[in-house]
Short mmCIF file of C-alpha atoms in Angstrom, two decimals:
data_model
loop_
_atom_site.label_atom_id
_atom_site.label_comp_id
_atom_site.label_asym_id
_atom_site.label_seq_id
_atom_site.Cartn_x
_atom_site.Cartn_y
_atom_site.Cartn_z
CA UNK A 709 18.66 -67.07 -42.54
CA UNK A 710 18.02 -67.61 -38.82
CA UNK A 711 17.64 -64.50 -36.67
CA UNK A 712 19.70 -63.92 -33.54
CA UNK A 713 18.19 -62.98 -30.19
CA UNK A 714 18.13 -59.35 -29.09
CA UNK A 715 20.76 -60.19 -26.46
CA UNK A 716 23.13 -61.73 -29.00
CA UNK A 717 22.58 -58.82 -31.36
CA UNK A 718 23.46 -56.40 -28.57
CA UNK A 719 26.57 -58.39 -27.67
CA UNK A 720 27.86 -58.51 -31.24
CA UNK A 721 27.11 -54.82 -31.78
CA UNK A 722 28.79 -53.90 -28.48
CA UNK A 723 31.89 -56.00 -29.13
CA UNK A 724 32.41 -54.66 -32.63
CA UNK A 725 31.67 -51.06 -31.69
CA UNK A 726 34.02 -51.28 -28.70
CA UNK A 727 36.91 -52.48 -30.88
CA UNK A 728 36.19 -49.74 -33.43
CA UNK A 729 35.95 -47.07 -30.73
CA UNK A 730 39.14 -48.18 -29.01
CA UNK A 731 40.96 -48.17 -32.34
CA UNK A 732 39.84 -44.57 -32.93
CA UNK A 733 41.00 -43.62 -29.47
CA UNK A 734 44.40 -45.27 -29.92
CA UNK A 735 44.83 -43.32 -33.16
CA UNK A 736 44.39 -40.06 -31.22
CA UNK A 737 46.87 -41.34 -28.64
CA UNK A 738 49.42 -42.26 -31.28
CA UNK A 739 49.22 -38.93 -33.07
CA UNK A 740 49.91 -37.16 -29.77
CA UNK A 741 52.65 -39.55 -28.62
CA UNK A 742 54.51 -39.82 -31.91
CA UNK A 743 54.60 -36.08 -32.59
CA UNK A 744 56.96 -33.62 -30.89
CA UNK A 745 54.06 -31.17 -30.38
CA UNK A 746 50.26 -31.33 -30.16
CA UNK A 747 49.83 -29.64 -33.56
CA UNK A 748 49.18 -32.86 -35.49
CA UNK A 749 46.70 -33.94 -32.80
CA UNK A 750 44.95 -30.61 -33.25
CA UNK A 751 44.68 -31.07 -37.02
CA UNK A 752 43.36 -34.60 -36.56
CA UNK A 753 40.84 -33.35 -33.99
CA UNK A 754 39.72 -30.70 -36.48
CA UNK A 755 39.40 -33.31 -39.23
CA UNK A 756 37.32 -35.51 -36.93
CA UNK A 757 35.09 -32.60 -35.91
CA UNK A 758 34.45 -31.51 -39.51
CA UNK A 759 33.91 -35.12 -40.59
CA UNK A 760 31.20 -35.44 -37.96
CA UNK A 761 29.20 -32.79 -39.85
CA UNK A 762 29.78 -34.73 -43.07
CA UNK A 763 28.67 -37.99 -41.45
CA UNK A 764 25.43 -36.57 -40.13
CA UNK A 765 24.50 -35.12 -43.52
CA UNK A 766 25.52 -38.28 -45.39
CA UNK A 767 23.69 -40.57 -42.97
CA UNK A 768 20.59 -38.42 -43.41
CA UNK A 769 19.26 -40.09 -40.26
CA UNK A 770 18.24 -43.00 -42.47
CA UNK A 771 19.62 -45.69 -40.12
CA UNK A 772 17.16 -44.83 -37.35
CA UNK A 773 14.36 -44.49 -39.91
CA UNK A 774 15.37 -47.73 -41.62
CA UNK A 775 15.54 -49.97 -38.55
CA UNK A 776 12.26 -48.57 -37.23
CA UNK A 777 10.54 -49.20 -40.58
CA UNK A 778 8.65 -52.17 -39.14
CA UNK A 779 6.31 -52.39 -42.15
CA UNK A 780 9.20 -52.31 -44.71
CA UNK A 781 7.63 -49.34 -46.51
CA UNK A 782 11.00 -48.65 -48.18
CA UNK A 783 13.06 -51.43 -49.78
CA UNK A 784 16.71 -52.15 -49.03
CA UNK A 785 17.56 -51.28 -52.65
CA UNK A 786 16.03 -47.84 -52.17
CA UNK A 787 17.86 -47.28 -48.89
CA UNK A 788 21.20 -48.17 -50.54
CA UNK A 789 20.56 -45.94 -53.55
CA UNK A 790 19.51 -43.06 -51.36
CA UNK A 791 22.65 -43.43 -49.24
CA UNK A 792 24.86 -43.08 -52.34
CA UNK A 793 23.06 -39.85 -53.18
CA UNK A 794 23.47 -38.40 -49.69
CA UNK A 795 27.18 -39.24 -49.57
CA UNK A 796 27.75 -37.25 -52.76
CA UNK A 797 25.76 -34.28 -51.48
CA UNK A 798 27.49 -34.31 -48.10
CA UNK A 799 30.97 -34.42 -49.63
CA UNK A 800 30.20 -31.40 -51.82
CA UNK A 801 28.67 -29.37 -48.99
CA UNK A 802 31.13 -30.18 -46.21
CA UNK A 803 34.12 -30.12 -48.55
CA UNK A 804 33.23 -26.52 -49.39
CA UNK A 805 32.71 -25.77 -45.69
CA UNK A 806 36.16 -27.17 -44.87
CA UNK A 807 37.83 -25.08 -47.56
CA UNK A 808 36.07 -21.97 -46.25
CA UNK A 809 36.74 -22.45 -42.53
CA UNK A 810 39.91 -24.53 -42.08
CA UNK A 811 43.51 -23.35 -42.20
CA UNK A 812 45.27 -24.01 -45.52
CA UNK A 813 47.62 -26.57 -43.98
CA UNK A 814 44.64 -28.63 -42.80
CA UNK A 815 42.78 -28.81 -46.15
CA UNK A 816 44.18 -32.10 -47.42
CA UNK A 817 44.03 -34.05 -44.12
CA UNK A 818 40.46 -32.88 -43.53
CA UNK A 819 39.26 -33.79 -47.03
CA UNK A 820 40.97 -37.19 -46.88
CA UNK A 821 39.37 -37.88 -43.53
CA UNK A 822 36.00 -37.14 -45.13
CA UNK A 823 36.80 -39.81 -47.73
CA UNK A 824 37.69 -42.25 -44.94
CA UNK A 825 34.39 -41.60 -43.19
CA UNK A 826 32.48 -41.98 -46.49
CA UNK A 827 33.27 -45.69 -46.49
CA UNK A 828 32.00 -45.97 -42.93
CA UNK A 829 28.79 -44.16 -43.88
CA UNK A 830 28.09 -46.46 -46.83
CA UNK A 831 28.63 -49.56 -44.71
CA UNK A 832 26.14 -48.15 -42.18
CA UNK A 833 23.19 -48.61 -44.53
CA UNK A 834 24.23 -52.24 -45.05
CA UNK A 835 24.32 -52.66 -41.29
CA UNK A 836 20.78 -51.29 -41.23
CA UNK A 837 19.77 -54.26 -43.38
CA UNK A 838 21.58 -56.57 -40.96
CA UNK A 839 19.81 -55.00 -38.00
CA UNK A 840 16.37 -55.21 -39.62
CA UNK A 841 16.96 -58.93 -40.02
CA UNK A 842 18.42 -59.38 -36.51
CA UNK A 843 21.89 -60.36 -37.78
CA UNK A 844 24.11 -57.79 -36.08
CA UNK A 845 26.88 -60.37 -35.86
CA UNK A 846 27.74 -59.20 -39.39
CA UNK A 847 27.97 -55.63 -38.08
CA UNK A 848 30.20 -56.62 -35.18
CA UNK A 849 32.65 -58.55 -37.34
CA UNK A 850 32.90 -55.70 -39.84
CA UNK A 851 33.53 -53.13 -37.11
CA UNK A 852 36.23 -55.30 -35.55
CA UNK A 853 38.00 -55.87 -38.86
CA UNK A 854 37.95 -52.21 -39.88
CA UNK A 855 39.04 -50.98 -36.45
CA UNK A 856 42.04 -53.30 -36.32
CA UNK A 857 43.01 -52.57 -39.94
CA UNK A 858 42.90 -48.79 -39.79
CA UNK A 859 44.72 -48.73 -36.46
CA UNK A 860 47.53 -50.91 -37.82
CA UNK A 861 47.76 -48.84 -41.00
CA UNK A 862 47.84 -45.53 -39.14
CA UNK A 863 50.40 -46.73 -36.61
CA UNK A 864 52.70 -48.13 -39.29
CA UNK A 865 52.61 -45.17 -41.66
CA UNK A 866 52.54 -42.34 -39.12
CA UNK A 867 55.16 -44.06 -36.99
CA UNK A 868 57.57 -44.26 -39.92
CA UNK A 869 56.82 -40.99 -41.75
CA UNK A 870 55.22 -38.68 -39.17
CA UNK A 871 52.96 -37.54 -42.03
CA UNK A 872 49.28 -37.30 -41.08
CA UNK A 873 48.12 -37.12 -44.71
CA UNK A 874 49.86 -40.38 -45.65
CA UNK A 875 48.54 -42.08 -42.51
CA UNK A 876 44.93 -41.18 -43.39
CA UNK A 877 45.48 -42.44 -46.95
CA UNK A 878 46.64 -45.75 -45.47
CA UNK A 879 43.46 -45.95 -43.37
CA UNK A 880 41.36 -45.54 -46.51
CA UNK A 881 43.35 -48.18 -48.40
CA UNK A 882 42.88 -50.91 -45.79
CA UNK A 883 39.25 -50.29 -44.79
CA UNK A 884 37.53 -49.83 -48.15
CA UNK A 885 37.98 -53.52 -49.14
CA UNK A 886 35.85 -54.50 -46.10
CA UNK A 887 32.87 -53.04 -47.97
CA UNK A 888 32.91 -56.21 -50.10
CA UNK A 889 32.37 -58.34 -46.97
CA UNK A 890 29.47 -56.17 -45.81
CA UNK A 891 27.81 -56.24 -49.23
CA UNK A 892 28.00 -60.04 -49.32
CA UNK A 893 26.58 -60.43 -45.81
CA UNK A 894 23.71 -57.99 -46.26
CA UNK A 895 23.08 -59.42 -49.73
CA UNK A 896 22.18 -62.75 -48.13
CA UNK A 897 19.36 -61.02 -46.28
CA UNK A 898 17.87 -58.72 -48.91
CA UNK A 899 18.29 -57.42 -52.46
CA UNK A 900 20.82 -54.57 -52.45
CA UNK A 901 21.30 -53.41 -56.04
CA UNK A 902 20.73 -49.63 -55.83
CA UNK A 903 17.40 -48.61 -57.35
CA UNK A 904 15.19 -45.64 -56.55
CA UNK A 905 12.97 -43.37 -58.60
CA UNK A 906 13.39 -39.58 -58.38
CA UNK A 907 9.91 -39.33 -56.85
CA UNK A 908 10.71 -41.89 -54.13
CA UNK A 909 14.07 -40.28 -53.43
CA UNK A 910 12.48 -36.87 -53.14
CA UNK A 911 9.74 -38.17 -50.83
CA UNK A 912 12.27 -39.89 -48.56
CA UNK A 913 14.46 -36.77 -48.57
CA UNK A 914 11.51 -34.56 -47.70
CA UNK A 915 10.31 -36.88 -44.94
CA UNK A 916 13.68 -37.09 -43.19
CA UNK A 917 14.87 -33.52 -43.88
CA UNK A 918 13.76 -32.11 -40.51
CA UNK A 919 15.64 -34.89 -38.70
CA UNK A 920 18.69 -34.29 -40.91
CA UNK A 921 18.71 -30.60 -40.08
CA UNK A 922 18.31 -31.62 -36.45
CA UNK A 923 21.34 -33.92 -36.81
CA UNK A 924 23.42 -31.09 -38.27
CA UNK A 925 22.41 -28.84 -35.39
CA UNK A 926 23.19 -31.68 -32.99
CA UNK A 927 26.74 -32.15 -34.21
CA UNK A 928 27.35 -28.41 -34.56
CA UNK A 929 26.65 -28.05 -30.84
CA UNK A 930 29.90 -29.96 -30.22
CA UNK A 931 31.81 -28.76 -33.29
CA UNK A 932 31.36 -25.00 -32.88
CA UNK A 933 32.97 -24.69 -29.41
CA UNK A 934 35.84 -26.99 -30.48
CA UNK A 935 36.53 -24.94 -33.57
CA UNK A 936 36.26 -21.76 -31.51
CA UNK A 937 38.78 -23.13 -29.01
CA UNK A 938 41.19 -23.92 -31.87
CA UNK A 939 40.77 -20.45 -33.39
CA UNK A 940 41.00 -18.65 -30.05
CA UNK A 941 43.77 -20.68 -28.34
CA UNK A 942 45.46 -22.53 -31.23
CA UNK A 943 45.71 -26.09 -32.57
CA UNK A 944 47.81 -27.23 -29.61
CA UNK A 945 45.07 -26.27 -27.12
CA UNK A 946 42.51 -28.14 -29.19
CA UNK A 947 44.86 -31.12 -29.41
CA UNK A 948 45.27 -31.21 -25.62
CA UNK A 949 41.50 -31.01 -25.09
CA UNK A 950 40.82 -33.76 -27.62
CA UNK A 951 43.51 -36.02 -26.18
CA UNK A 952 42.44 -35.67 -22.55
CA UNK A 953 38.73 -36.01 -23.26
CA UNK A 954 38.86 -38.99 -25.60
CA UNK A 955 38.40 -41.59 -22.79
CA UNK A 956 35.11 -39.93 -21.87
CA UNK A 957 33.73 -40.87 -25.29
CA UNK A 958 33.47 -44.43 -23.96
CA UNK A 959 30.30 -43.31 -22.17
CA UNK A 960 28.72 -42.11 -25.41
CA UNK A 961 29.66 -45.31 -27.20
CA UNK A 962 28.40 -47.45 -24.33
CA UNK A 963 25.08 -45.64 -24.39
CA UNK A 964 24.68 -46.32 -28.11
CA UNK A 965 25.32 -50.02 -27.47
CA UNK A 966 22.35 -49.96 -25.09
CA UNK A 967 19.79 -48.36 -27.35
CA UNK A 968 20.79 -48.94 -30.99
CA UNK A 969 19.52 -52.54 -31.18
CA UNK A 970 16.31 -51.48 -29.41
CA UNK A 971 15.09 -48.80 -31.84
CA UNK A 972 13.01 -51.33 -33.75
CA UNK A 973 11.51 -52.53 -30.46
CA UNK A 974 10.58 -48.96 -29.52
CA UNK A 975 8.99 -48.48 -32.95
CA UNK A 976 6.95 -51.68 -32.62
CA UNK A 977 5.68 -50.70 -29.15
CA UNK A 978 4.64 -47.31 -30.51
CA UNK A 979 2.90 -48.90 -33.51
CA UNK A 980 1.07 -51.29 -31.15
CA UNK A 981 -0.05 -48.44 -28.88
CA UNK A 982 1.90 -49.90 -25.95
CA UNK A 983 2.65 -46.61 -24.17
CA UNK A 984 3.35 -48.26 -20.84
CA UNK A 985 5.85 -50.65 -22.41
CA UNK A 986 7.44 -47.78 -24.33
CA UNK A 987 7.94 -45.63 -21.23
CA UNK A 988 9.18 -48.63 -19.28
CA UNK A 989 11.81 -49.40 -21.88
CA UNK A 990 12.76 -45.72 -22.05
CA UNK A 991 13.22 -45.70 -18.29
CA UNK A 992 15.47 -48.77 -18.44
CA UNK A 993 17.69 -47.24 -21.13
CA UNK A 994 17.88 -43.95 -19.21
CA UNK A 995 18.83 -45.81 -16.03
CA UNK A 996 21.43 -47.77 -17.97
CA UNK A 997 23.02 -44.60 -19.32
CA UNK A 998 23.03 -43.07 -15.83
CA UNK A 999 24.64 -46.20 -14.37
CA UNK A 1000 27.28 -46.18 -17.08
CA UNK A 1001 28.06 -42.54 -16.33
CA UNK A 1002 28.39 -43.24 -12.60
CA UNK A 1003 30.68 -46.20 -13.18
CA UNK A 1004 32.91 -44.28 -15.59
CA UNK A 1005 33.05 -41.25 -13.30
CA UNK A 1006 34.18 -43.44 -10.40
CA UNK A 1007 36.74 -45.18 -12.60
CA UNK A 1008 38.18 -41.94 -13.95
CA UNK A 1009 38.28 -40.37 -10.49
CA UNK A 1010 40.36 -43.31 -9.30
CA UNK A 1011 42.53 -44.00 -12.35
CA UNK A 1012 42.02 -41.12 -14.78
CA UNK A 1013 45.26 -39.26 -14.18
CA UNK A 1014 47.55 -42.33 -14.04
CA UNK A 1015 45.95 -43.66 -17.22
CA UNK A 1016 46.36 -40.39 -19.11
CA UNK A 1017 49.97 -40.01 -17.97
CA UNK A 1018 50.70 -43.58 -18.99
CA UNK A 1019 49.19 -43.04 -22.42
CA UNK A 1020 50.19 -39.46 -23.24
CA UNK A 1021 53.20 -38.88 -20.99
CA UNK A 1022 53.85 -36.62 -17.99
CA UNK A 1023 53.09 -33.42 -19.92
CA UNK A 1024 49.38 -34.27 -19.94
CA UNK A 1025 49.09 -34.34 -16.13
CA UNK A 1026 48.57 -30.58 -15.97
CA UNK A 1027 45.42 -30.92 -18.08
CA UNK A 1028 43.59 -33.78 -16.34
CA UNK A 1029 41.06 -31.27 -14.97
CA UNK A 1030 39.52 -31.23 -18.46
CA UNK A 1031 38.34 -34.83 -18.14
CA UNK A 1032 35.52 -34.54 -15.59
CA UNK A 1033 33.44 -31.76 -17.21
CA UNK A 1034 33.91 -33.64 -20.49
CA UNK A 1035 32.38 -36.74 -18.93
CA UNK A 1036 29.20 -34.82 -18.04
CA UNK A 1037 29.21 -33.28 -21.52
CA UNK A 1038 29.50 -36.68 -23.21
CA UNK A 1039 26.70 -38.35 -21.24
CA UNK A 1040 24.37 -35.50 -22.22
CA UNK A 1041 25.56 -35.84 -25.81
CA UNK A 1042 24.67 -39.53 -25.71
CA UNK A 1043 21.25 -38.88 -24.22
CA UNK A 1044 20.35 -36.28 -26.85
CA UNK A 1045 21.46 -38.71 -29.56
CA UNK A 1046 19.18 -41.36 -28.05
CA UNK A 1047 16.19 -39.00 -27.84
CA UNK A 1048 16.82 -37.81 -31.40
CA UNK A 1049 16.66 -41.37 -32.73
CA UNK A 1050 13.66 -42.14 -30.55
CA UNK A 1051 11.73 -39.23 -32.05
CA UNK A 1052 12.54 -40.57 -35.51
CA UNK A 1053 11.29 -44.01 -34.44
CA UNK A 1054 7.91 -42.49 -33.57
CA UNK A 1055 8.08 -40.34 -36.71
CA UNK A 1056 8.20 -36.99 -34.91
CA UNK A 1057 10.72 -35.26 -37.17
CA UNK A 1058 9.60 -31.82 -36.04
CA UNK A 1059 10.41 -32.54 -32.41
CA UNK A 1060 13.87 -33.72 -33.45
CA UNK A 1061 14.50 -30.51 -35.37
CA UNK A 1062 13.14 -28.13 -32.74
CA UNK A 1063 15.04 -29.77 -29.88
CA UNK A 1064 18.38 -29.88 -31.66
CA UNK A 1065 17.88 -26.45 -33.19
CA UNK A 1066 17.29 -24.94 -29.78
CA UNK A 1067 20.44 -26.60 -28.49
CA UNK A 1068 22.45 -25.14 -31.37
CA UNK A 1069 21.14 -21.62 -30.78
CA UNK A 1070 22.07 -21.88 -27.12
CA UNK A 1071 25.55 -23.17 -27.97
CA UNK A 1072 26.54 -20.14 -30.08
CA UNK A 1073 26.77 -17.52 -27.32
CA UNK A 1074 27.80 -20.14 -24.77
CA UNK A 1075 30.80 -21.16 -26.89
CA UNK A 1076 32.22 -17.66 -27.00
CA UNK A 1077 31.51 -16.73 -23.40
CA UNK A 1078 32.46 -20.03 -21.76
CA UNK A 1079 35.55 -20.83 -23.84
CA UNK A 1080 36.95 -17.37 -23.16
CA UNK A 1081 36.14 -17.75 -19.48
CA UNK A 1082 37.23 -21.36 -18.91
CA UNK A 1083 39.44 -22.33 -21.86
CA UNK A 1084 39.14 -26.03 -22.73
CA UNK A 1085 36.55 -26.66 -20.02
CA UNK A 1086 34.44 -23.98 -21.67
CA UNK A 1087 33.87 -26.39 -24.57
CA UNK A 1088 32.39 -28.99 -22.22
CA UNK A 1089 30.34 -26.39 -20.34
CA UNK A 1090 28.89 -24.92 -23.55
CA UNK A 1091 27.92 -28.34 -24.91
CA UNK A 1092 26.40 -29.41 -21.58
CA UNK A 1093 24.19 -26.34 -21.33
CA UNK A 1094 23.03 -26.67 -24.93
CA UNK A 1095 22.23 -30.37 -24.70
CA UNK A 1096 20.40 -29.94 -21.40
CA UNK A 1097 18.02 -27.55 -23.14
CA UNK A 1098 17.70 -29.87 -26.14
CA UNK A 1099 16.90 -32.98 -24.05
CA UNK A 1100 14.18 -31.20 -22.06
CA UNK A 1101 12.46 -30.04 -25.25
CA UNK A 1102 12.72 -33.49 -26.87
CA UNK A 1103 11.19 -35.25 -23.88
CA UNK A 1104 8.24 -32.86 -24.06
CA UNK A 1105 7.73 -33.62 -27.77
CA UNK A 1106 8.06 -37.35 -27.12
CA UNK A 1107 5.42 -37.25 -24.39
CA UNK A 1108 3.01 -35.43 -26.72
CA UNK A 1109 3.66 -37.86 -29.56
CA UNK A 1110 3.00 -40.89 -27.40
CA UNK A 1111 -0.24 -39.34 -26.19
CA UNK A 1112 -1.37 -38.80 -29.79
CA UNK A 1113 -0.44 -42.33 -30.92
CA UNK A 1114 0.54 -43.46 -34.43
CA UNK A 1115 -1.08 -41.78 -37.42
CA UNK A 1116 -2.24 -43.64 -40.51
CA UNK A 1117 0.60 -42.29 -42.68
CA UNK A 1118 3.44 -43.01 -40.30
CA UNK A 1119 4.49 -46.19 -42.04
CA UNK A 1120 4.45 -44.71 -45.51
CA UNK A 1121 7.57 -43.53 -47.21
#
């Protein structure tokens, strides 16, 4: 099957991801607009936050490893089989975490949202096959279809019943069938029937474990202060924060559109010993993220409050001040995500773990001190401080890795 150009791959990935992101954002808008209070929005925000931990365990950072596997050391069948294993493990671990840390009334919505995200996580490994073969048009079409379907399902069910649990069930029902489309598309590019030996699974698990722990630390940096805000100030406060700050997530999504299709290119430059080309490409992506941040900041400064009032109603106007610190927080979140994947591409799992682990340790005291001092803005401040530390450490590890160059065993699984 004919490959697409990098530009066309980026365009398809961007278009599909944008539709999916906007659909997620509209869901958070609807839950706030269609409810008499912000309590349902708070529960949904909690479910999303907890599901982010699930996603990072279930993904096991395999997507970045997979698309940077330029020598195809691991087969698509092994990647698919391994993903099924990690989804099961993640559901058991994070399901227990949710039962231990969430309020009783939130148990069912949170667990159902984990099931919804499980479908997304499985499709991700199929999209890794698409990306390896430069056919991200399949990814874009899948993202568009699922985004439109789950938005329509949520709007219809929640609008009629006002029941968050039923609305999430509807999202699951309409998006899971899309898996069939993704399997058929990826199946045209490679063999997908799950197959992996215990020894291969264990070796892949051991290789990626530091990056997985780094991913858990990474997501906990944002989850801990949000959960602390909900516990300290209540679900309504968390719902307000989540609603106001959702537009800022566009920066994070836009950044991922810039670098996701390029991870294989970074890996190839590293394998070829092209340090100058690697740093040049890194500089371009960094400049692109900075430009995106500047453009979004200017846009929100001009139209942020009118947009939020239009979407959420006049009651949200008193909370617009939460948006701007969140924008800084989100751009740093995006940059740490980029550096994390870049370290995986050059097979520096230790640097990924140390950088994200340091960020998590910094976030713990910052969450308590800054949330109590600044309320909702304290969440953004705590995350920004933690990710600033993490990004500095990761850049240092990346510089050392590039100086060392690729080792003989880097391509082996």
